[in-house]
Amino acid sequence: MRAVKKLAVFRGAELVGMLLDETPIRFVYETSWRQKHQAPVSPNMPISQAEHSGQAVESYFENLLPEATIRDLLTRKHQVTSIFGLLSIIGGDTASDLTILPEGEVPQPPQYQAITWQDIADAFTQPQGIIRDIQEEGGLRISLAGAQRKLSICIDSNGNPLIPLGSSPSTHIVKPDIKGIEGVWASSINETFTMRLAAMLGLDVADVSYHSIAKACVIKRYDRLLDTNGQIQKLHQLDLCQIDGKPSTIKYESDGGPTLLRCRELLSQNGVVAADTKRFIQWVFFNLYVGNHDSHAKNLSIYFLPKHGVRLTPFYDLLSTSLYSGLSRKFAFKIGGENKPSNIHRDQVIAMSALLGFKPKYVLTVAEEISNDLLAKLHATSEEVNVMASVGTEQTMVDRLIQHISSNTKSFQKRLFTS
Ligand SMILES: Nc1ncnc2c1ncn2[C@@H]1O[C@H](COP(=O)(O)OP(=O)(O)O)[C@@H](O)[C@H]1O
Ligand SMILES: [Mg+2]
């Protein structure tokens, strides 16, 4: 097989530029793209410059790839380790509006193959199976970031799942239970519950449901829209590591990744609307109350919504990690210098507000509102989720979540709102 040396990066059918397998990695914009469009691939690769190389290019493209053990598996299977090499295999459908193909190939009309929810359940329990066969025959080219196993699918108008072939766009993400971390159980019900709780509070969050046959949560992609002809349009999105020029290996503040202040700066520098600044504060407190300690900078993204400008995307990847004693006891970000939740008091919130340039009273009001709302909506959320969950482990998880989130939120209320 001829080694690929260039990857063509498309937006729709239009060539944006070429990614070159060089050291350091290089990206060259297509002249016609620079003449006709204002839109760069990432703010760190402005179109005022014809080409970019090194960290700006690497951090954008690296963050499109799966992380940790999922990346290791891909590396072993395809015997490629570089960002370029991995993208040449799975860059067709990514968390963005870009289609990345080996030089000489062009985006093809989307094609899908029908499967069943049982096939999806099997795909998560058996390494080989019908989905793997379909994907390999169809030349799978799909990449999503994150450390958890997941499958990108489409759902037809009758609710049946379809596997995208080649670089065809997906519309939903399927996340099964996390396996292989001691003490972690029923994570997909946990994620469904936590995301639904956010929706109950009126927070803008990706649509999620739990599928009892697939035993997984099924999340609607907010970066895929159906146009008036029923065609899937891709929207461009970037996570805050991509915008900050940081690779996925330093997504946590404790590793040198973006801090809350840096996130706030990145949002305003990139022109995110004022209403989304409030949503950013809500995201921080919601995560603290539910105990989502994994709320790092890759779990916060912006996207370019037609007619609405640059927006914070709907929230995603919300689950109560602190319910599991084996996962980190520390919050992903420091608040007023503290990342141990029990050390976060009113003074820390006041310090954080001042640092981020908000009036402490405003932040405390937003934080208190969410805490009250959250406690009021726990039972309604459990009723919704219990309809999807089967009796046994899944409903036990729902009960545990109510107890855990409620006691965690009440202790925050004591520390933050009683002076
Ligand atoms: N609903 C969604 N729509 C579009 N993109 C999403 C959605 N949810 C997640 N993503 C993208 O997929 C990536 C991985 O998803 P995530 O749920 O964070 O997985 P993990 O639990 O493995 O971190 C995210 O970093 C984000 O870029
Ligand atoms: Mg994530």
Short mmCIF file of C-alpha atoms and ligand atoms in Angstrom, two decimals:
data_model
loop_
_atom_site.label_atom_id
_atom_site.label_comp_id
_atom_site.label_asym_id
_atom_site.label_seq_id
_atom_site.Cartn_x
_atom_site.Cartn_y
_atom_site.Cartn_z
CA MET A 1 0.00 0.00 0.00
CA ARG A 2 1.33 3.45 -0.94
CA ALA A 3 2.07 5.54 2.15
CA VAL A 4 -0.17 8.60 2.27
CA LYS A 5 1.88 11.82 2.51
CA LYS A 6 -0.91 14.39 2.19
CA LEU A 7 -4.43 14.58 3.57
CA ALA A 8 -7.07 16.72 1.90
CA VAL A 9 -9.26 18.65 4.34
CA PHE A 10 -12.76 19.41 3.03
CA ARG A 11 -15.67 21.46 4.32
CA GLY A 12 -18.64 19.98 2.45
CA ALA A 13 -17.36 19.46 -1.09
CA GLU A 14 -14.91 22.35 -0.90
CA LEU A 15 -11.20 21.88 -0.32
CA VAL A 16 -10.01 23.90 2.69
CA GLY A 17 -6.38 22.85 2.54
CA MET A 18 -3.84 20.07 2.78
CA LEU A 19 -2.30 18.49 5.86
CA LEU A 20 1.26 17.38 5.18
CA ASP A 21 3.09 14.51 6.86
CA GLU A 22 6.20 16.45 7.76
CA THR A 23 8.12 17.15 10.95
CA PRO A 24 6.71 19.39 12.28
CA ILE A 25 3.27 18.65 10.82
CA ARG A 26 2.18 21.35 8.33
CA PHE A 27 -1.18 22.65 7.07
CA VAL A 28 -1.48 24.69 3.85
CA TYR A 29 -4.72 26.53 3.07
CA GLU A 30 -6.10 26.24 -0.45
CA THR A 31 -5.77 29.68 -2.13
CA SER A 32 -9.43 29.70 -3.23
CA TRP A 33 -10.53 28.99 0.37
CA ARG A 34 -8.55 31.98 1.66
CA GLN A 35 -9.96 34.22 -1.06
CA LYS A 36 -13.60 33.21 -0.62
CA HIS A 37 -13.94 32.51 3.13
CA GLN A 38 -13.19 34.08 6.45
CA ALA A 39 -13.41 30.81 8.36
CA PRO A 40 -10.15 29.34 9.65
CA VAL A 41 -9.86 25.70 10.73
CA SER A 42 -9.00 26.98 14.20
CA PRO A 43 -8.34 30.45 15.66
CA ASN A 44 -4.67 29.41 16.03
CA MET A 45 -4.44 28.89 12.26
CA PRO A 46 -5.69 32.25 10.89
CA ILE A 47 -6.34 32.43 7.16
CA SER A 48 -4.26 35.62 6.92
CA GLN A 49 -1.35 33.18 6.77
CA ALA A 50 -1.22 30.68 3.90
CA GLU A 51 0.30 27.93 5.99
CA HIS A 52 0.85 26.86 9.57
CA SER A 53 3.04 24.28 11.22
CA GLY A 54 3.94 22.84 14.59
CA GLN A 55 1.89 23.20 17.74
CA ALA A 56 -1.01 25.21 16.28
CA VAL A 57 -1.65 22.48 13.71
CA GLU A 58 -0.83 19.57 15.96
CA SER A 59 -3.05 20.65 18.85
CA TYR A 60 -6.06 21.16 16.60
CA PHE A 61 -5.80 17.83 14.76
CA GLU A 62 -4.59 15.74 17.72
CA ASN A 63 -7.67 16.70 19.70
CA LEU A 64 -9.93 15.13 17.03
CA LEU A 65 -8.56 11.67 17.82
CA PRO A 66 -9.72 9.20 20.46
CA GLU A 67 -7.58 9.16 23.59
CA ALA A 68 -5.88 6.70 25.91
CA THR A 69 -6.59 2.98 25.43
CA ILE A 70 -8.85 3.55 22.42
CA ARG A 71 -5.98 5.30 20.64
CA ASP A 72 -3.60 2.51 21.70
CA LEU A 73 -5.92 -0.07 20.14
CA LEU A 74 -6.05 1.86 16.86
CA THR A 75 -2.29 2.23 16.89
CA ARG A 76 -1.76 -1.50 17.30
CA LYS A 77 -4.40 -2.46 14.78
CA HIS A 78 -3.20 -0.14 12.01
CA GLN A 79 0.46 0.11 13.04
CA VAL A 80 0.42 3.88 12.93
CA THR A 81 1.29 6.14 15.82
CA SER A 82 1.42 9.67 14.43
CA ILE A 83 -1.47 12.13 14.42
CA PHE A 84 -1.18 12.26 10.65
CA GLY A 85 -1.19 8.47 10.33
CA LEU A 86 -4.24 8.03 12.56
CA LEU A 87 -6.16 10.79 10.78
CA SER A 88 -5.39 9.19 7.43
CA ILE A 89 -7.37 6.18 8.66
CA ILE A 90 -10.18 7.68 10.72
CA GLY A 91 -10.42 11.40 9.85
CA GLY A 92 -13.50 11.13 7.62
CA ASP A 93 -16.16 12.07 10.19
CA THR A 94 -14.90 14.00 13.20
CA ALA A 95 -16.23 16.37 15.87
CA SER A 96 -16.13 19.27 13.43
CA ASP A 97 -17.45 20.07 9.97
CA LEU A 98 -14.28 18.82 8.32
CA THR A 99 -13.86 15.70 6.23
CA ILE A 100 -10.25 14.52 6.12
CA LEU A 101 -9.31 12.16 3.29
CA PRO A 102 -6.11 10.84 1.70
CA GLU A 103 -4.96 13.05 -1.20
CA GLY A 104 -6.82 12.19 -4.39
CA GLU A 105 -10.06 11.10 -2.64
CA VAL A 106 -13.10 13.37 -2.54
CA PRO A 107 -16.15 13.27 -0.25
CA GLN A 108 -18.72 10.76 -1.52
CA PRO A 109 -22.52 10.88 -1.15
CA PRO A 110 -23.37 9.48 2.30
CA GLN A 111 -24.12 5.77 2.55
CA TYR A 112 -25.45 3.80 5.49
CA GLN A 113 -26.15 0.20 6.35
CA ALA A 114 -29.01 -0.92 8.57
CA ILE A 115 -28.18 -2.72 11.81
CA THR A 116 -30.16 -3.60 14.92
CA TRP A 117 -29.89 -2.36 18.50
CA GLN A 118 -28.90 -5.92 19.42
CA ASP A 119 -25.97 -5.67 16.95
CA ILE A 120 -24.89 -2.55 18.83
CA ALA A 121 -25.12 -4.34 22.18
CA ASP A 122 -23.04 -7.20 20.72
CA ALA A 123 -20.46 -4.78 19.32
CA PHE A 124 -19.74 -3.59 22.83
CA THR A 125 -19.35 -7.10 24.25
CA GLN A 126 -17.54 -8.85 21.39
CA PRO A 127 -14.48 -7.49 19.62
CA GLN A 128 -15.59 -9.01 16.28
CA GLY A 129 -19.10 -9.01 14.93
CA ILE A 130 -21.43 -7.66 12.33
CA ILE A 131 -20.67 -3.98 13.02
CA ARG A 132 -16.93 -4.51 12.73
CA ASP A 133 -17.47 -6.39 9.44
CA ILE A 134 -19.68 -3.61 8.04
CA GLN A 135 -17.25 -0.92 9.16
CA GLU A 136 -14.25 -2.67 7.69
CA GLU A 137 -15.97 -3.36 4.38
CA GLY A 138 -17.33 0.19 4.30
CA GLY A 139 -13.88 1.65 5.01
CA LEU A 140 -14.62 3.14 8.42
CA ARG A 141 -13.30 6.69 8.72
CA ILE A 142 -14.86 7.99 11.91
CA SER A 143 -13.03 9.62 14.80
CA LEU A 144 -14.39 11.05 18.04
CA ALA A 145 -12.31 12.32 20.93
CA GLY A 146 -12.61 11.05 24.47
CA ALA A 147 -11.28 8.13 26.45
CA GLN A 148 -14.50 6.07 26.51
CA ARG A 149 -15.65 3.49 23.99
CA LYS A 150 -18.35 4.83 21.73
CA LEU A 151 -20.00 4.23 18.41
CA SER A 152 -21.12 6.89 15.94
CA ILE A 153 -24.40 6.02 14.24
CA CYS A 154 -27.32 7.51 12.35
CA ILE A 155 -30.94 6.95 13.34
CA ASP A 156 -33.56 6.77 10.60
CA SER A 157 -37.02 8.34 10.74
CA ASN A 158 -38.41 5.10 12.26
CA GLY A 159 -35.86 5.14 15.07
CA ASN A 160 -33.73 2.34 13.60
CA PRO A 161 -29.94 2.54 13.78
CA LEU A 162 -27.70 2.77 10.72
CA ILE A 163 -23.93 2.44 10.49
CA PRO A 164 -22.30 5.23 8.45
CA LEU A 165 -20.00 3.86 5.75
CA GLY A 166 -16.70 5.49 4.85
CA SER A 167 -16.76 9.13 5.88
CA SER A 168 -20.59 9.47 5.92
CA PRO A 169 -21.76 11.73 8.74
CA SER A 170 -23.23 10.29 11.92
CA THR A 171 -26.07 11.92 13.85
CA HIS A 172 -25.83 10.15 17.22
CA ILE A 173 -23.17 8.89 19.62
CA VAL A 174 -23.72 5.65 21.53
CA LYS A 175 -21.86 5.27 24.84
CA PRO A 176 -22.04 1.93 26.67
CA ASP A 177 -21.09 1.37 30.31
CA ILE A 178 -17.46 2.14 31.15
CA LYS A 179 -15.59 -1.14 31.58
CA GLY A 180 -12.26 -1.93 33.19
CA ILE A 181 -12.19 0.71 35.93
CA GLU A 182 -12.68 -0.90 39.30
CA GLY A 183 -15.83 0.16 41.10
CA VAL A 184 -17.37 1.93 38.10
CA TRP A 185 -20.79 0.52 37.19
CA ALA A 186 -23.93 1.54 35.25
CA SER A 187 -22.18 4.63 33.89
CA SER A 188 -24.54 4.95 30.94
CA ILE A 189 -27.57 5.25 33.21
CA ASN A 190 -25.53 7.67 35.32
CA GLU A 191 -24.76 9.80 32.22
CA THR A 192 -28.37 9.63 31.01
CA PHE A 193 -29.64 10.73 34.43
CA THR A 194 -27.12 13.55 34.83
CA MET A 195 -27.71 14.92 31.33
CA ARG A 196 -31.51 14.67 31.78
CA LEU A 197 -31.23 16.46 35.11
CA ALA A 198 -29.41 19.32 33.35
CA ALA A 199 -32.20 19.41 30.75
CA MET A 200 -34.83 19.52 33.54
CA LEU A 201 -33.10 22.63 34.89
CA GLY A 202 -33.51 24.25 31.48
CA LEU A 203 -29.77 24.08 30.73
CA ASP A 204 -28.94 23.63 27.06
CA VAL A 205 -27.62 20.05 26.92
CA ALA A 206 -27.36 17.41 24.19
CA ASP A 207 -30.48 15.23 23.87
CA VAL A 208 -29.96 11.87 25.50
CA SER A 209 -31.91 8.69 26.11
CA TYR A 210 -31.03 5.27 27.48
CA HIS A 211 -31.49 2.33 25.15
CA SER A 212 -32.31 -0.80 27.09
CA ILE A 213 -31.39 -3.26 24.30
CA ALA A 214 -28.10 -1.56 23.42
CA LYS A 215 -27.51 -0.99 27.17
CA ALA A 216 -26.04 2.38 26.34
CA CYS A 217 -26.92 6.05 26.25
CA VAL A 218 -27.75 7.42 22.86
CA ILE A 219 -26.78 11.07 22.45
CA LYS A 220 -27.95 13.29 19.61
CA ARG A 221 -25.11 15.20 17.93
CA TYR A 222 -25.62 18.96 18.15
CA ASP A 223 -23.04 19.49 15.37
CA ARG A 224 -25.20 17.75 12.75
CA LEU A 225 -28.34 19.47 11.39
CA LEU A 226 -30.84 18.31 8.80
CA ASP A 227 -31.26 20.89 6.03
CA THR A 228 -34.51 21.51 4.13
CA ASN A 229 -33.61 18.70 1.67
CA GLY A 230 -33.18 16.23 4.50
CA GLN A 231 -29.37 16.24 4.04
CA ILE A 232 -27.10 16.23 7.08
CA GLN A 233 -25.15 19.48 7.46
CA LYS A 234 -22.05 19.47 9.63
CA LEU A 235 -21.34 22.40 11.97
CA HIS A 236 -17.82 23.37 12.98
CA GLN A 237 -16.95 22.95 16.66
CA LEU A 238 -13.79 23.28 18.71
CA ASP A 239 -13.10 22.22 22.27
CA LEU A 240 -11.25 24.52 24.63
CA CYS A 241 -8.02 22.49 24.41
CA GLN A 242 -8.06 22.99 20.65
CA ILE A 243 -8.59 26.72 21.06
CA ASP A 244 -5.90 26.97 23.72
CA GLY A 245 -3.43 25.06 21.55
CA LYS A 246 -3.10 22.27 24.14
CA PRO A 247 -2.98 18.56 23.27
CA SER A 248 -5.53 16.20 24.85
CA THR A 249 -2.83 14.88 27.20
CA ILE A 250 -2.93 18.17 29.10
CA LYS A 251 -6.65 18.72 29.31
CA TYR A 252 -6.67 18.89 33.14
CA GLU A 253 -5.66 22.07 34.96
CA SER A 254 -3.48 19.92 37.24
CA ASP A 255 -1.47 18.81 34.16
CA GLY A 256 -0.97 22.42 32.99
CA GLY A 257 -4.17 22.50 30.95
CA PRO A 258 -6.60 25.44 30.76
CA THR A 259 -7.76 26.93 34.08
CA LEU A 260 -11.24 28.39 34.62
CA LEU A 261 -9.79 31.85 34.02
CA ARG A 262 -8.22 30.68 30.76
CA CYS A 263 -11.55 29.13 29.68
CA ARG A 264 -13.33 32.41 30.43
CA GLU A 265 -10.69 34.32 28.40
CA LEU A 266 -10.90 31.89 25.49
CA LEU A 267 -14.68 32.20 25.37
CA SER A 268 -14.61 35.99 25.28
CA GLN A 269 -11.64 36.21 22.88
CA ASN A 270 -13.57 34.02 20.47
CA GLY A 271 -16.67 36.19 20.62
CA VAL A 272 -19.02 33.90 22.54
CA VAL A 273 -22.26 35.79 23.25
CA ALA A 274 -22.98 37.19 26.73
CA ALA A 275 -25.79 34.70 27.43
CA ASP A 276 -23.26 31.92 27.14
CA THR A 277 -21.07 33.46 29.81
CA LYS A 278 -23.90 32.74 32.24
CA ARG A 279 -24.11 29.21 30.86
CA PHE A 280 -20.40 28.80 31.58
CA ILE A 281 -21.00 29.66 35.26
CA GLN A 282 -24.00 27.32 35.34
CA TRP A 283 -21.83 24.53 33.88
CA VAL A 284 -19.25 24.95 36.66
CA PHE A 285 -21.81 24.80 39.48
CA PHE A 286 -23.90 22.04 37.95
CA ASN A 287 -20.74 19.92 37.70
CA LEU A 288 -19.81 20.69 41.31
CA TYR A 289 -23.25 19.72 42.62
CA VAL A 290 -23.63 16.49 40.66
CA GLY A 291 -19.98 15.60 41.36
CA ASN A 292 -18.83 15.59 37.73
CA HIS A 293 -15.14 15.91 38.57
CA ASP A 294 -14.12 15.08 34.99
CA SER A 295 -15.41 18.41 33.65
CA HIS A 296 -12.11 19.43 32.02
CA ALA A 297 -11.50 21.80 29.10
CA LYS A 298 -12.17 19.13 26.45
CA ASN A 299 -15.66 18.78 27.80
CA LEU A 300 -16.45 22.40 26.92
CA SER A 301 -16.73 23.44 23.27
CA ILE A 302 -17.83 26.28 21.05
CA TYR A 303 -19.57 25.94 17.70
CA PHE A 304 -20.62 28.13 14.83
CA LEU A 305 -24.40 28.10 14.71
CA PRO A 306 -25.91 29.55 11.51
CA LYS A 307 -27.56 32.93 12.25
CA HIS A 308 -26.50 32.72 15.94
CA GLY A 309 -22.75 33.28 15.69
CA VAL A 310 -20.23 31.72 18.04
CA ARG A 311 -21.95 29.83 20.85
CA LEU A 312 -21.02 27.57 23.68
CA THR A 313 -22.27 24.18 22.51
CA PRO A 314 -24.97 22.31 24.39
CA PHE A 315 -23.39 20.57 27.41
CA TYR A 316 -22.17 16.97 27.01
CA ASP A 317 -20.26 14.24 28.88
CA LEU A 318 -21.99 15.00 32.19
CA LEU A 319 -21.96 12.22 34.76
CA SER A 320 -21.55 11.93 38.48
CA THR A 321 -17.98 10.64 38.75
CA SER A 322 -17.78 11.30 42.50
CA LEU A 323 -20.40 8.59 43.06
CA TYR A 324 -17.62 6.08 42.31
CA SER A 325 -15.07 5.96 45.11
CA GLY A 326 -12.32 4.78 42.71
CA LEU A 327 -12.42 7.96 40.57
CA SER A 328 -10.74 11.28 41.33
CA ARG A 329 -11.83 13.07 44.52
CA LYS A 330 -10.68 16.34 42.99
CA PHE A 331 -12.66 18.69 40.77
CA ALA A 332 -11.10 19.25 37.32
CA PHE A 333 -10.64 22.99 38.01
CA LYS A 334 -9.51 24.98 41.01
CA ILE A 335 -12.11 27.33 42.46
CA GLY A 336 -10.55 30.10 44.54
CA GLY A 337 -7.36 28.01 44.72
CA GLU A 338 -9.12 24.79 45.82
CA ASN A 339 -9.99 21.66 43.87
CA LYS A 340 -11.05 19.51 46.80
CA PRO A 341 -14.82 20.04 46.79
CA SER A 342 -15.17 20.03 50.61
CA ASN A 343 -12.68 22.93 50.75
CA ILE A 344 -14.76 25.07 48.41
CA HIS A 345 -16.63 27.60 50.58
CA ARG A 346 -18.27 30.97 49.95
CA ASP A 347 -14.85 32.71 50.13
CA GLN A 348 -13.48 30.53 47.32
CA VAL A 349 -16.49 31.33 45.13
CA ILE A 350 -16.04 35.04 45.85
CA ALA A 351 -12.34 34.80 44.93
CA MET A 352 -13.16 32.87 41.74
CA SER A 353 -15.79 35.46 40.75
CA ALA A 354 -13.34 38.33 41.19
CA LEU A 355 -10.68 36.49 39.21
CA LEU A 356 -13.07 35.79 36.33
CA GLY A 357 -14.34 39.37 36.35
CA PHE A 358 -17.86 38.66 37.61
CA LYS A 359 -19.68 40.31 40.52
CA PRO A 360 -19.61 37.76 43.37
CA LYS A 361 -23.27 38.49 44.15
CA TYR A 362 -24.23 37.58 40.58
CA VAL A 363 -22.28 34.31 40.65
CA LEU A 364 -23.67 33.36 44.06
CA THR A 365 -27.22 34.10 42.87
CA VAL A 366 -26.77 31.91 39.77
CA ALA A 367 -25.17 29.17 41.89
CA GLU A 368 -27.96 29.27 44.48
CA GLU A 369 -30.69 29.18 41.84
CA ILE A 370 -29.24 26.05 40.26
CA SER A 371 -28.83 24.33 43.62
CA ASN A 372 -32.48 24.91 44.56
CA ASP A 373 -33.73 23.94 41.13
CA LEU A 374 -31.61 20.84 41.08
CA LEU A 375 -32.95 19.58 44.41
CA ALA A 376 -36.49 20.27 43.24
CA LYS A 377 -36.05 18.34 39.97
CA LEU A 378 -34.25 15.18 41.16
CA HIS A 379 -37.40 13.12 41.57
CA ALA A 380 -38.97 14.19 38.28
CA THR A 381 -35.70 13.22 36.56
CA SER A 382 -35.69 9.83 38.23
CA GLU A 383 -39.25 9.19 37.05
CA GLU A 384 -38.22 9.96 33.48
CA VAL A 385 -35.09 7.81 33.62
CA ASN A 386 -36.76 4.90 35.40
CA VAL A 387 -39.07 4.50 32.41
CA MET A 388 -35.96 3.69 30.33
CA ALA A 389 -34.05 1.72 33.00
CA SER A 390 -34.69 -1.93 33.78
CA VAL A 391 -35.46 -3.11 37.30
CA GLY A 392 -32.26 -4.03 39.13
CA THR A 393 -28.82 -2.47 38.76
CA GLU A 394 -30.00 0.38 36.55
CA GLN A 395 -32.75 1.52 38.91
CA THR A 396 -30.40 1.06 41.86
CA MET A 397 -28.07 3.51 40.13
CA VAL A 398 -30.92 6.01 39.80
CA ASP A 399 -31.65 5.71 43.56
CA ARG A 400 -27.97 6.09 44.41
CA LEU A 401 -27.71 9.17 42.20
CA ILE A 402 -30.64 10.85 43.94
CA GLN A 403 -29.07 10.29 47.37
CA HIS A 404 -25.56 11.23 46.29
CA ILE A 405 -26.42 14.36 44.30
CA SER A 406 -28.91 15.55 46.88
CA SER A 407 -26.50 15.23 49.83
CA ASN A 408 -23.62 16.72 47.84
CA THR A 409 -25.74 19.71 46.77
CA LYS A 410 -27.05 20.30 50.29
CA SER A 411 -23.55 20.38 51.73
CA PHE A 412 -22.53 22.89 49.05
CA GLN A 413 -25.57 24.98 49.97
CA LYS A 414 -24.42 25.07 53.61
CA ARG A 415 -20.89 26.10 52.64
CA LEU A 416 -21.83 28.64 49.96
CA PHE A 417 -25.08 30.31 50.94
CA THR A 418 -25.15 30.52 54.74
CA SER A 419 -22.96 33.37 55.90
N1 LIG B 1 -23.83 15.56 21.53
C1 LIG B 1 -22.69 15.80 20.90
N2 LIG B 1 -22.68 16.38 19.68
C2 LIG B 1 -21.53 16.63 19.03
N3 LIG B 1 -20.31 16.32 19.51
C3 LIG B 1 -20.24 15.73 20.72
C4 LIG B 1 -21.42 15.45 21.48
N4 LIG B 1 -21.05 14.85 22.63
C5 LIG B 1 -19.70 14.76 22.60
N5 LIG B 1 -19.21 15.29 21.45
C6 LIG B 1 -17.81 15.35 20.99
O1 LIG B 1 -17.27 14.05 21.15
C7 LIG B 1 -16.18 14.08 22.07
C8 LIG B 1 -16.24 12.83 22.95
O2 LIG B 1 -17.48 12.74 23.63
P1 LIG B 1 -17.53 12.57 25.21
O3 LIG B 1 -18.95 12.35 25.59
O4 LIG B 1 -16.85 13.72 25.87
O5 LIG B 1 -16.71 11.23 25.42
P2 LIG B 1 -15.75 10.73 26.59
O6 LIG B 1 -16.65 10.32 27.72
O7 LIG B 1 -15.00 9.60 25.99
O8 LIG B 1 -14.86 11.89 26.96
C9 LIG B 1 -16.33 15.37 22.84
O9 LIG B 1 -15.07 15.84 23.29
C10 LIG B 1 -16.97 16.31 21.83
O10 LIG B 1 -15.99 16.84 20.98
MG MG B 2 -15.28 13.86 27.23
#
